[in-house]
Amino acid sequence: MTTSHQSAIEHYQTLTPGSQELFDTARTIVSGGVSRGTLAFQPYPFYAADAGGATVTDIDGNEYLDLVNNYTSLPHGHGHRPTNSAFVRELSASSAIGTAHPLEAAYALELAVRYPPLERLHFTTTGSEAAAFALRVARANTGRHRVLKFEGGFHGSHNELYQDINVLPALAAGTAAPSRPASAGLEPTSTVTAVYNDPAAVADAFGRWGSEIAAVIVEPFLGNGSLVTATRDFLDAVFEHAHRAGALVVFDEIQSLRAGYSGASGEWGYRPDLMAIGKIMGGGFALAAFGGRAELFEVFSGGPGAVLQTGTFTAAPPVLAGARAAMAALTRPVMDQMADRTDRLREGLRKEAKDQGVAVHVNGVGSMFNIAFSNEPIDSYQAHRAADAHLLDEVRLQLVNHGVVIMPRGTGCLSTPVTDDDVERVIESFGRAVSSIRNG
């Protein structure tokens, strides 16, 4: 541990004694202190007491500019009045009535207009469910069992997809292989993994298992992998090989709805057979969906070979109402303004690092950004894993001490309450963090 990092930890502990006490207590009942592993970081996470707009206040009274936004799911930050008002109006009737409700089809129709590939749409509670159900639809329609995913691609916690997320060694260029589990306790799976952004790897997968592959699932950018963004030749290869072999293409747009008003598929001109969506479309609530070509959803019509979907809290009316209100406020001009502001942030971070002689790559599209320290471009899973994780840890903790919060993996996103002044504050704080480490 460097002297500057040790100093940053000690400063953090001085600022957050109440959080440390709560964390020590939590560890006596919750393994690791938190049930959600992504919330944990060293030496311990701070505990929130309040939030509003783009600001979170911890139990010790420290205020932070929140660029995590519950891992990209809060388009308007915290306490967005129209969203909360719509939610509360429905909540006054029931949290989950357990009957059909007019809000379900109403919101589904609005989403289908915004995201044209969604000719049919079913709601789920989580993105994990949405991705898993999309694959179930693909299997039911193709009669095949294998799934092709890509190294570093995160599609939720379902057994067949929790594969090759953070596993090393990286696959060799141009290759595909049987998937490797990213967690203990998973069942064996027939999933195949190929190298992301590598058309030759797609060809290899279909050359070996093409007649068995039901679907290819792909993120337009690696949400958990430095936001490495798909190249057009890679996505073109995915569609070409999949459709030639009779497989379906599933876009996981759970995070990439932030790429633009119509998501990555709409903004980039692709029409996948199936899509999984979530995060911002839930407006900050537990809501996701899967959809796609109308004929593929005939498998929900009953009879032999039908797909059954259940879920106690699926499409709960208060959640639908809040989500509709949030998305109604997320117009194209609003999203464009947020993207422009994030462009300025990305450029400012790059300039600050260059001025200080530090090699950094800031990826991202739309309202998302990722900071990675490397002498090489971060354009692959292998490059993502080779970046300097220790330096990132130091910088991220220094940012927390300066009142700016990004994800431990270096990713952040803007919400609508973030201002130009906030952007300048982040750039300045980043510069101070890097300078402190270089001079420490």
PDB file of C-alpha atoms in Angstrom, residues 128-129 131-133 135-136 139 154-163 165 186 191:
ATOM      1  CA  SER A 128     -31.533 -10.792 -14.482  1.00  0.00           C
ATOM      2  CA  GLU A 129     -35.050 -12.104 -15.067  1.00  0.00           C
ATOM      3  CA  ALA A 131     -32.251 -11.541 -19.806  1.00  0.00           C
ATOM      4  CA  ALA A 132     -33.084 -15.081 -18.695  1.00  0.00           C
ATOM      5  CA  PHE A 133     -36.633 -14.902 -20.103  1.00  0.00           C
ATOM      6  CA  LEU A 135     -33.187 -16.608 -23.748  1.00  0.00           C
ATOM      7  CA  ARG A 136     -36.097 -18.843 -22.785  1.00  0.00           C
ATOM      8  CA  ARG A 139     -34.921 -21.583 -26.974  1.00  0.00           C
ATOM      9  CA  PHE A 154     -22.668  -9.193 -17.460  1.00  0.00           C
ATOM     10  CA  HIS A 155     -26.285 -10.245 -17.921  1.00  0.00           C
ATOM     11  CA  GLY A 156     -27.410 -10.795 -14.352  1.00  0.00           C
ATOM     12  CA  SER A 157     -27.219 -13.667 -11.896  1.00  0.00           C
ATOM     13  CA  HIS A 158     -28.945 -16.439 -13.874  1.00  0.00           C
ATOM     14  CA  ASN A 159     -26.893 -19.645 -13.952  1.00  0.00           C
ATOM     15  CA  GLU A 160     -26.383 -19.845 -17.730  1.00  0.00           C
ATOM     16  CA  LEU A 161     -25.243 -16.208 -17.952  1.00  0.00           C
ATOM     17  CA  TYR A 162     -23.135 -15.804 -14.829  1.00  0.00           C
ATOM     18  CA  GLN A 163     -20.175 -17.016 -16.842  1.00  0.00           C
ATOM     19  CA  ILE A 165     -17.521 -12.133 -16.297  1.00  0.00           C
ATOM     20  CA  LEU A 186     -23.314 -22.731 -10.258  1.00  0.00           C
ATOM     21  CA  THR A 191     -23.173 -21.695 -22.625  1.00  0.00           C
TER      22      THR A 191
END
